Short mmCIF file of C-alpha atoms in Angstrom, two decimals:
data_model
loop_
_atom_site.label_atom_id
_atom_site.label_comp_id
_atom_site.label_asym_id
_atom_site.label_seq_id
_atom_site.Cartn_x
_atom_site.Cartn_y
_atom_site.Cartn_z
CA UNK A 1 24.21 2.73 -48.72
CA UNK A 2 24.37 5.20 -45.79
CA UNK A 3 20.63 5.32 -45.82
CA UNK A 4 20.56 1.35 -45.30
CA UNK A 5 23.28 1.92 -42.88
CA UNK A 6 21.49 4.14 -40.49
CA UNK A 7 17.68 2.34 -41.12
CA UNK A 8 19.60 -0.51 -39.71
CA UNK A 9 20.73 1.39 -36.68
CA UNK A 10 17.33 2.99 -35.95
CA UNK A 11 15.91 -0.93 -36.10
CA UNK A 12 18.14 -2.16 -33.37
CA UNK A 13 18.05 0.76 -31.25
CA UNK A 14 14.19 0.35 -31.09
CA UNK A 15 14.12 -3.38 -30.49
CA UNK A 16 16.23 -2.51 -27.51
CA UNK A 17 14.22 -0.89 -25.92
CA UNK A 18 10.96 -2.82 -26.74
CA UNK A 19 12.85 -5.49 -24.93
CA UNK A 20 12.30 -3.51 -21.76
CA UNK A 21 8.34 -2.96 -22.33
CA UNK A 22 5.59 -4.96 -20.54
CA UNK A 23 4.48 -7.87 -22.87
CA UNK A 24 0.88 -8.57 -23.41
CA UNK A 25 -0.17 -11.43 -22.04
CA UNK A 26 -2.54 -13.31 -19.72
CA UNK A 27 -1.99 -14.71 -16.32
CA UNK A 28 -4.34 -17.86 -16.12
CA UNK A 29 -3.60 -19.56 -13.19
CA UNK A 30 -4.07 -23.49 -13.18
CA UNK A 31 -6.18 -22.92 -16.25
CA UNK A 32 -8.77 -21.95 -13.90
CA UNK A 33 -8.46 -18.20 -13.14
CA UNK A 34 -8.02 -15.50 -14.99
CA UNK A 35 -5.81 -12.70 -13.09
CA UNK A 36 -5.63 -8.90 -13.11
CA UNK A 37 -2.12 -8.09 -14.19
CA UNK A 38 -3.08 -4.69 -15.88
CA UNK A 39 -5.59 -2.27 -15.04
CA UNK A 40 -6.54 1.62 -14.53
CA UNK A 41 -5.10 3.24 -12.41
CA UNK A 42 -6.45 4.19 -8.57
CA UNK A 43 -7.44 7.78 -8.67
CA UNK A 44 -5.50 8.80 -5.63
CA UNK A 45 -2.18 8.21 -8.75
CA UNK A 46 -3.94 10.63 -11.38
CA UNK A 47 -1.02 12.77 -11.53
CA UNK A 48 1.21 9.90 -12.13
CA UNK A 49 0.72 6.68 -13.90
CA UNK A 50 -2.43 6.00 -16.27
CA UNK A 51 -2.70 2.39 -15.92
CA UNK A 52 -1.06 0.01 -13.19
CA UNK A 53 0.94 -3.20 -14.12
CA UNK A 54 1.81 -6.23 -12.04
CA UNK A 55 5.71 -7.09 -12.20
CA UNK A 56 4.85 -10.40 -14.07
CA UNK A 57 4.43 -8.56 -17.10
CA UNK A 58 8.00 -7.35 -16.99
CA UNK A 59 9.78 -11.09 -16.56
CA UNK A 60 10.50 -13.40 -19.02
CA UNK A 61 8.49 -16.32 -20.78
CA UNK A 62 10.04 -18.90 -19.26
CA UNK A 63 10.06 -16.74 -15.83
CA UNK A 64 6.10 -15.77 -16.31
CA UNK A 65 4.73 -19.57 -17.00
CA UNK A 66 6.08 -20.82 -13.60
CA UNK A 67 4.08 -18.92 -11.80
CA UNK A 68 0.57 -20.12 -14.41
CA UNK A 69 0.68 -23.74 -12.55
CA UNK A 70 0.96 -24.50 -8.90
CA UNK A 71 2.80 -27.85 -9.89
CA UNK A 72 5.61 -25.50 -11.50
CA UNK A 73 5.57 -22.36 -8.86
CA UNK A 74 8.50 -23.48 -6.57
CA UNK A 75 6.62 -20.55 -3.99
CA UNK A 76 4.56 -23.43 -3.55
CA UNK A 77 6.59 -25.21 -1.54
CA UNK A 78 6.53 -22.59 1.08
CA UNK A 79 2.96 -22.11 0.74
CA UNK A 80 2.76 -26.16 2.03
CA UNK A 81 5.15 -25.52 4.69
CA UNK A 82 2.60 -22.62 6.14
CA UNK A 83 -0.22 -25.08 5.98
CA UNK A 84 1.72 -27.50 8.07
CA UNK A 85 2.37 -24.15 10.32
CA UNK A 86 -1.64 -23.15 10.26
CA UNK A 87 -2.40 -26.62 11.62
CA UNK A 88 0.40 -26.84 14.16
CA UNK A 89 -0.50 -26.22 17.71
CA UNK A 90 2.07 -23.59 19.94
CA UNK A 91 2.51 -21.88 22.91
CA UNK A 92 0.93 -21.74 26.21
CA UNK A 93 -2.85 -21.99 24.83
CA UNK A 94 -2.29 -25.26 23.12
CA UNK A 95 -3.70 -23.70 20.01
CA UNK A 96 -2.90 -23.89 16.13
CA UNK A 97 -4.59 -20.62 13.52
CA UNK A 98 -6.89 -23.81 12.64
CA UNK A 99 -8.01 -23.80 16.19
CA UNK A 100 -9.87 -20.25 15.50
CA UNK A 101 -9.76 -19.94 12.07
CA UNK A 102 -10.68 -23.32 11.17
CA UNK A 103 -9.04 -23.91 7.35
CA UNK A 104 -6.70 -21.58 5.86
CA UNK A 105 -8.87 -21.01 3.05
CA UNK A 106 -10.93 -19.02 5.40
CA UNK A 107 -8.95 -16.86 5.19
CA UNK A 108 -9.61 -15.73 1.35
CA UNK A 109 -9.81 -11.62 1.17
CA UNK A 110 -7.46 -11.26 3.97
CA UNK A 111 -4.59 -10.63 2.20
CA UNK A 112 -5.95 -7.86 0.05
CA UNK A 113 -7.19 -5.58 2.75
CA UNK A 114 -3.46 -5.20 4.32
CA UNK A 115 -2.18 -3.57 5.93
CA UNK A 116 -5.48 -2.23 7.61
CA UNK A 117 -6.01 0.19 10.58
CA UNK A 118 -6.53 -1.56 13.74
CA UNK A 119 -9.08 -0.23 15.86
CA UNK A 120 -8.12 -1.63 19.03
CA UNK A 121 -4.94 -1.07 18.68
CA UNK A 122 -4.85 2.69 17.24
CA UNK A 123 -2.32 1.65 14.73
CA UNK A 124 -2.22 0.72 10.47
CA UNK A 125 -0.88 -3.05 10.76
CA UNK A 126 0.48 -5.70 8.36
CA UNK A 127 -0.10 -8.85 7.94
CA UNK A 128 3.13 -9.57 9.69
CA UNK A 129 1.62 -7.44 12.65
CA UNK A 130 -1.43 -9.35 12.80
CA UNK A 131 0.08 -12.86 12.92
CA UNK A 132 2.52 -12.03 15.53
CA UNK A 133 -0.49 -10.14 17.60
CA UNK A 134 -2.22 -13.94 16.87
CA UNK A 135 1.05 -15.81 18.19
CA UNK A 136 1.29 -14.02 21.30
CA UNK A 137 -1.84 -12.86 22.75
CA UNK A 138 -4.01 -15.99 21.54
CA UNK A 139 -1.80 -19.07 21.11
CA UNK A 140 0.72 -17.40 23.95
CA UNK A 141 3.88 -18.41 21.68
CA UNK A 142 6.86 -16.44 21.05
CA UNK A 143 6.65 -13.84 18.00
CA UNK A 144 8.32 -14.74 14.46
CA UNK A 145 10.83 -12.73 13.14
CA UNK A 146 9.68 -10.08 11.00
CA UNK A 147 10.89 -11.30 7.95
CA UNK A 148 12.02 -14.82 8.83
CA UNK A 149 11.01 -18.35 7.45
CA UNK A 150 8.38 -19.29 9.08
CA UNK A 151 6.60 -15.66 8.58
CA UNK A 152 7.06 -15.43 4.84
CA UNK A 153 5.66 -19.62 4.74
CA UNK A 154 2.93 -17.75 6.70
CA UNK A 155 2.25 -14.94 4.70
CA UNK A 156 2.75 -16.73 1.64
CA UNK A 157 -0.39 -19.48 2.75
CA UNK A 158 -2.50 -16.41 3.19
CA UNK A 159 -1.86 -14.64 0.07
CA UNK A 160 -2.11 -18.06 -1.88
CA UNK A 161 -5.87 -18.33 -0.44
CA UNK A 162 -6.62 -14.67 -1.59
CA UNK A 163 -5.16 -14.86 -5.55
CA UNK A 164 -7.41 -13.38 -8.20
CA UNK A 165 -8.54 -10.82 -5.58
CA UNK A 166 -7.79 -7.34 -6.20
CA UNK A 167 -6.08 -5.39 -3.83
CA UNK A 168 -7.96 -3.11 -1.85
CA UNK A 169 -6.66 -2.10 0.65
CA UNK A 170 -8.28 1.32 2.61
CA UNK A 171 -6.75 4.74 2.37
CA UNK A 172 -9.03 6.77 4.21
CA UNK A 173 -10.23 7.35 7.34
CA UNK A 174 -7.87 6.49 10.72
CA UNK A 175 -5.20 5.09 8.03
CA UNK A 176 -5.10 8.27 6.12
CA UNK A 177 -2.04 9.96 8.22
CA UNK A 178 0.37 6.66 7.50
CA UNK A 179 -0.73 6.53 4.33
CA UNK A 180 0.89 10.34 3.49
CA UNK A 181 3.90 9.07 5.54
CA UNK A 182 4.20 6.27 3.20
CA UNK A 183 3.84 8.45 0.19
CA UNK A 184 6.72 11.26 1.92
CA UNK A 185 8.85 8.23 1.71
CA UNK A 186 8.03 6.68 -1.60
CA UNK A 187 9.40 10.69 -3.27
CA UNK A 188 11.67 10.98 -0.94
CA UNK A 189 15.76 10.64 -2.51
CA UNK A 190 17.86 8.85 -0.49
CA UNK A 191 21.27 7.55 -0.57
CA UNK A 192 24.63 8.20 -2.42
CA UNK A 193 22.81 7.40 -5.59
CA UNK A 194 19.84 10.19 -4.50
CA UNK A 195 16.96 8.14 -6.24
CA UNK A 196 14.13 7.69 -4.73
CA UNK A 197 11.30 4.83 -5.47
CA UNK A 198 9.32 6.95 -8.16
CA UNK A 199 13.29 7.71 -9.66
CA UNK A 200 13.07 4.13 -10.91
CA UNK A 201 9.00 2.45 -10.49
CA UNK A 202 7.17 5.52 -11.41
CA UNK A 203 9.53 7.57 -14.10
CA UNK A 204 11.49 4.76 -15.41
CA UNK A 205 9.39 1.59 -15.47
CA UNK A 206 9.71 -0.14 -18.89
CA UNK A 207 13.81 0.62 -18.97
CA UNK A 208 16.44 -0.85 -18.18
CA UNK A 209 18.49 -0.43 -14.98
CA UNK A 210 21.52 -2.17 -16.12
CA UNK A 211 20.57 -5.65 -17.30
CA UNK A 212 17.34 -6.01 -15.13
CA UNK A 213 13.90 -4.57 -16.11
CA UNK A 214 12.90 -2.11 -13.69
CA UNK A 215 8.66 -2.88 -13.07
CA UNK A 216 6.33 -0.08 -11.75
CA UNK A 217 7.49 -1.72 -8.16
CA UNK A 218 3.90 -3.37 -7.33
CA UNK A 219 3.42 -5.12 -4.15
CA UNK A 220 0.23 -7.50 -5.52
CA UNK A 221 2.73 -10.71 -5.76
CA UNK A 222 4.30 -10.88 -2.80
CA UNK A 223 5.69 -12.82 -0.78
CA UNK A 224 8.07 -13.71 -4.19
CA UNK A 225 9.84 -16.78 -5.29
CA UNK A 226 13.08 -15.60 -6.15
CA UNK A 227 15.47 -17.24 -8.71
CA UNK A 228 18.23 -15.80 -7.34
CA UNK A 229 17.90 -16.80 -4.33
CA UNK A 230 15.33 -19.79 -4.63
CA UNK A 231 13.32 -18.81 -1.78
CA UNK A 232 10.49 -16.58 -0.72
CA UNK A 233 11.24 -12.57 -0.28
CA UNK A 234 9.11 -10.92 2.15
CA UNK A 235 7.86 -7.07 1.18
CA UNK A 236 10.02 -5.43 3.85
CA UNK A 237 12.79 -7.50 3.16
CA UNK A 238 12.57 -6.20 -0.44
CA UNK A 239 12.39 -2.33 0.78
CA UNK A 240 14.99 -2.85 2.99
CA UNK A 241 17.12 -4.39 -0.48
CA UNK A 242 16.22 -1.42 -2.55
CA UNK A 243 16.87 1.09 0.47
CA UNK A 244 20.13 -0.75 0.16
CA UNK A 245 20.67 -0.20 -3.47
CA UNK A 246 20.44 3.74 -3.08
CA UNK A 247 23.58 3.02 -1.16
CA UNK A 248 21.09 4.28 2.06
CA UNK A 249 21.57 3.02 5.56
CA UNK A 250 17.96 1.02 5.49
CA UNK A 251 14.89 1.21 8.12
CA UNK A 252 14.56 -1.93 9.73
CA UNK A 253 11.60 -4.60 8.35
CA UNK A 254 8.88 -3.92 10.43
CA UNK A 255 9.44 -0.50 11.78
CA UNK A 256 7.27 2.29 11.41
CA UNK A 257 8.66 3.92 8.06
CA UNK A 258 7.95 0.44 5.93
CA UNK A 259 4.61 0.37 7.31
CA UNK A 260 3.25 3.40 6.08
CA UNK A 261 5.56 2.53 2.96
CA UNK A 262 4.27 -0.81 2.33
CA UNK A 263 0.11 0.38 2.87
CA UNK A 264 1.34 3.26 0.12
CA UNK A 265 2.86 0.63 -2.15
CA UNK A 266 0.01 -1.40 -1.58
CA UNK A 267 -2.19 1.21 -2.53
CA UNK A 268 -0.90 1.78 -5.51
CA UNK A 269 -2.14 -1.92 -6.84
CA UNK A 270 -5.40 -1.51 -5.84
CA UNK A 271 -7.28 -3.14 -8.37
CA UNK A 272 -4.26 -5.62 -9.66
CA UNK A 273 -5.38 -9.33 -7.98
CA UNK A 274 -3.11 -10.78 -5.19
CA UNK A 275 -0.79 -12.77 -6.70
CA UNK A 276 1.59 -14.10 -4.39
CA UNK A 277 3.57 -16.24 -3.99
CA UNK A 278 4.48 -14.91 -7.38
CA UNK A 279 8.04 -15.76 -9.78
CA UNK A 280 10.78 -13.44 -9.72
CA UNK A 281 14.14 -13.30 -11.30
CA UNK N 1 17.41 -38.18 6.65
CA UNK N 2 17.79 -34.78 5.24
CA UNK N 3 15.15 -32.45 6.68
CA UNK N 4 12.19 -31.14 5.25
CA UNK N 5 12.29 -33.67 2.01
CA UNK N 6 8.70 -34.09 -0.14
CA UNK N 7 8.09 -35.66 -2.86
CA UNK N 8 5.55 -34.15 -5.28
CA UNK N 9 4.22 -35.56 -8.51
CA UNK N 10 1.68 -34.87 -11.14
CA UNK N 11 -0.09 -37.22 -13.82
CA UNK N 12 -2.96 -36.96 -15.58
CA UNK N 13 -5.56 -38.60 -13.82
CA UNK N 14 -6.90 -40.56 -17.37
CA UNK N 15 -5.30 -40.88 -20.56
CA UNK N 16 -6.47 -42.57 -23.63
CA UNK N 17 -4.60 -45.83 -24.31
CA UNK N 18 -1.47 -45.16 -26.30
CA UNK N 19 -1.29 -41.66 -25.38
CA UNK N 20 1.82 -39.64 -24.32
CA UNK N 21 1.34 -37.82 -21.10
CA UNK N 22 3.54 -35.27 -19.30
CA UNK N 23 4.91 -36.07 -15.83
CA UNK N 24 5.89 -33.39 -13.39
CA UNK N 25 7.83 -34.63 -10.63
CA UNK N 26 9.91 -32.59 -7.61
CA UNK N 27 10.87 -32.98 -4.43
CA UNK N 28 11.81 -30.42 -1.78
CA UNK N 29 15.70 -31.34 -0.98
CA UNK N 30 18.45 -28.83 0.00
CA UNK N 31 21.05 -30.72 -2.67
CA UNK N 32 23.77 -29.84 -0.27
CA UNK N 33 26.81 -29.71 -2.98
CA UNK N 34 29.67 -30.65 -0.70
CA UNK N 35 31.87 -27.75 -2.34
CA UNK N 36 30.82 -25.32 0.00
CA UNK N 37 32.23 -24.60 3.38
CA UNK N 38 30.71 -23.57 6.53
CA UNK N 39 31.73 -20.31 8.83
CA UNK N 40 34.56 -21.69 10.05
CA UNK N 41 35.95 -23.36 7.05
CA UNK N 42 35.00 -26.98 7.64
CA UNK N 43 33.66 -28.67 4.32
CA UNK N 44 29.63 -28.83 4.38
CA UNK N 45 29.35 -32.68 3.75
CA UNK N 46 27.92 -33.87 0.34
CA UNK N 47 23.48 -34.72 0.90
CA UNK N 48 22.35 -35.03 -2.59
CA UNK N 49 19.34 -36.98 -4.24
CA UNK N 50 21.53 -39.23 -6.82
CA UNK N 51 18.87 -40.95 -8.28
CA UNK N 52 15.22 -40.57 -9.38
CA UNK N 53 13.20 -43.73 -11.37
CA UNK N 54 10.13 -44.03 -12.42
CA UNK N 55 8.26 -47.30 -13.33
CA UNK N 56 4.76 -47.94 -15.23
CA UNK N 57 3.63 -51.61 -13.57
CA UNK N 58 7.14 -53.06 -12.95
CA UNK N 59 8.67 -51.48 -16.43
CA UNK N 60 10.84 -49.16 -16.32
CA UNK N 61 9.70 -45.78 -18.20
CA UNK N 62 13.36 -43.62 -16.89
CA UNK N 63 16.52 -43.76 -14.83
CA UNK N 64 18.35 -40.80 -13.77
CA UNK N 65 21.61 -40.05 -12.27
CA UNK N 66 21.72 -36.41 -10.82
CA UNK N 67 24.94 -35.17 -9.78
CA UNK N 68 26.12 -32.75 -7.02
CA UNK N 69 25.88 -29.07 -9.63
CA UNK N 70 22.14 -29.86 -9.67
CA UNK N 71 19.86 -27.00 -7.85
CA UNK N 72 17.90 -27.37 -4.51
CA UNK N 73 14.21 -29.03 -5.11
CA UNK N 74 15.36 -31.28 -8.36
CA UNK N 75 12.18 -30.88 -10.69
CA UNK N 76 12.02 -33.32 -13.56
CA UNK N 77 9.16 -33.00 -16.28
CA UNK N 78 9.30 -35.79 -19.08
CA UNK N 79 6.90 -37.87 -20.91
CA UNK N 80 5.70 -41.38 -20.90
CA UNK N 81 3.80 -43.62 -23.58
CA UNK N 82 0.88 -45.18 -21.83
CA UNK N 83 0.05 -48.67 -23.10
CA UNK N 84 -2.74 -49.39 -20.36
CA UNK N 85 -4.59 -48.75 -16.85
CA UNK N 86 -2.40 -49.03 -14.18
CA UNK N 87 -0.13 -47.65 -11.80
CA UNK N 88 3.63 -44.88 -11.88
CA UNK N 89 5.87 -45.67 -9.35
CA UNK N 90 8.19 -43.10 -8.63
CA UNK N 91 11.66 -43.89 -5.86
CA UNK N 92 14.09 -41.06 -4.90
CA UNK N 93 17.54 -42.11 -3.49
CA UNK N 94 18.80 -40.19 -0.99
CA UNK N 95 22.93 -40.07 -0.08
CA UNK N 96 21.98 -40.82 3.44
CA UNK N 97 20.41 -43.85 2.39
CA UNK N 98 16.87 -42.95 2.56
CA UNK N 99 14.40 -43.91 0.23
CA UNK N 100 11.41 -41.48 -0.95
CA UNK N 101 8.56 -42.94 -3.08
CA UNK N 102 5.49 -41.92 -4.64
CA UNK N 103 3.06 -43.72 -6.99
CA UNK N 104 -0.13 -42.33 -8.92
CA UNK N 105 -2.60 -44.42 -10.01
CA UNK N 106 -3.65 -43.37 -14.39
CA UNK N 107 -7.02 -44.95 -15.89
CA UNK N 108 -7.91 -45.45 -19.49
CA UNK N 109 -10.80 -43.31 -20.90
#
């Protein structure tokens, strides 16, 4: 009897915590295309993590089939509300993103590039950076907020045009000093709580963190339809939340510390595809 | 009219005759609940979608009522037998009055 007792025990404390796992599945989007949700690892992460995994494989059924149709991704919405922003002319040029960039799809392998050095400007930029640079020095229209509506509609159009991609985005080079930066940060402890982002996406991805599976923390689907909140969650705007949870006064979205943050986090997807707008709880 | 309102659907463009197909139907709507209040305490009035229909040339294939606890951008997925060619009409009614349609034309073959 006590040995049935305690096989019993050992069976539910291990389907616990397969609960928490990745699943195995595939992402087919529309039926059409097949995306990267798993792959090796970047080499520059050899000390860390073996093979990288996109946050869809850590949500639920239900959760991970919204985001397989376009018809049942409610990110979508947003997506149409940035094509009616691409095509709407502003500011003191008269000119819409169509007026340069002709149709949004253009724009395919944008997305997975960011954020990039900028030669010109002798600085790593986001995406974010870039459309506001756009706004006001070729349409002559006032800057969106960093992590507003109409930014995240934005970004989400342009990552919608890049999905099945993979992220690539360049480490090297002129963008090799934010890049460290961005790393500092990501092993830096901060807040009451003292965790730090590898505390939780690199050394306890897979496990619980109360009742919410904590992901390896990849940037590849964002910006992210949120359940919670039913709308579209910008990366910064995400950093700044998690900042938040260490019980840390936050940097601001857009400064210079979320930068170099968001081209590390970025670089540690390279090789997952763009996914966004993707499905979150 | 409540900003930003779209109605979306999706049918199969062709469908055997006799066949049961899957419609996928939402429209962007902020479902305004008319429980919540605003900064300074004043009620947020009521703005709801309160009824969705669909008809399959003049027939009626489904009639809903939705009510004030449903979410922001209502989706409704359900299925409908298709006896012939022809033509889903699909009417959203608005608490302000307004009146958002949609139809989608389905072929035999």
């Amino acid at each position: 009897m006590k040995k049935f007792m305690s096989a019993v025990l050992v069976s539910t404390l291990s389907t616990t915590m397969v609960m928490a796992d990745p699943v195995d599945d595939t992402l087919i989007l529309n039926e059409e295309i097949t995306l990267v949700t798993r792959t090796a690892a970047p080499a520059h992460m050899a000390d860390a993590v073996d093979e990288i995994m996109s946050g869809w494989l850590f949500r639920g059924t239900e959760t991970r089939a919204m985001q397989m149709d376009d018809f049942d991704n409610p990110g979508m919405i947003f997506v149409e509300k940035g094509e009616d922003l691409w095509n709407t002319a502003e500011g003191s040029e008269g000119k819409s993103c169509a007026s340069c960039h002709n149709d949004s799809d253009s724009m395919a392998g944008v997305r997975p590039v960011y954020p990039k050095y900028n030669e010109a400007a002798g600085e790593v930029r986001t995406l974010e950076m870039q459309v506001n640079d756009c706004r006001e020095n070729r349409m002559g229209a006032e800057p969106w907020k960093y992590t507003g509506g109409d930014m995240t509609n934005m970004t989400a159009l342009l990552a919608s045009v890049s999905r099945g991609l993979p992220v690539n985005v360049a480490i090297d080079g002129p963008a090799q000093s934010t890049w460290e930066a961005g790393k500092e940060l990501y092993y830096t402890r901060t807040g009451q709580l003292e965790l730090a982002c590898a505390s939780c996406h690199e050394d306890n991805y897979g496990n619980m963190i109360r009742a919410d599976h904590l992901s390896q923390g990849q940037i590849n689907g964002f910006p992210t339809y949120r359940l919670k909140n039913t709308k579209l969650n910008s990366v910064h705007a995400r950093f700044k939340g998690c900042v938040r949870d260490t019980r840390a006064e936050t940097f601001k979205p857009g400064s210079d510390e979320f930068i170099a943050l968001e081209l590390y986090v970025a670089s540690r997807g390279n090789g997952l595809s763009v996914e966004g707008p993707s499905v979150r709880n | 009219m409540a900003k930003g309102v779209k109605p979306r659907v999706k049918v199969p463009k062709k469908a055997a005759a006799g066949d049961t197909i899957t419609i996928k139907t939402l429209i962007s709507h902020k479902m305004e609940s008319g429980q919540r209040k605003d900064d300074d305490g004043n009620a947020i009035p009521r703005s709801i979608i309160n009824r969705f229909t669909c008809d399959f040339n003049g027939e009626n294939v489904i009639d809903v009522t939705l009510e004030p606890a449903i979410s922001t951008n209502p989706y409704l997925e359900f299925e409908a037998l298709v006896p012939e060619a022809g033509e889903f009409k699909f009417t959203w009614y608005d608490d302000d009055g307004s009146i958002y349609e949609e139809s989608k034309k389905i072929a035999i073959g």
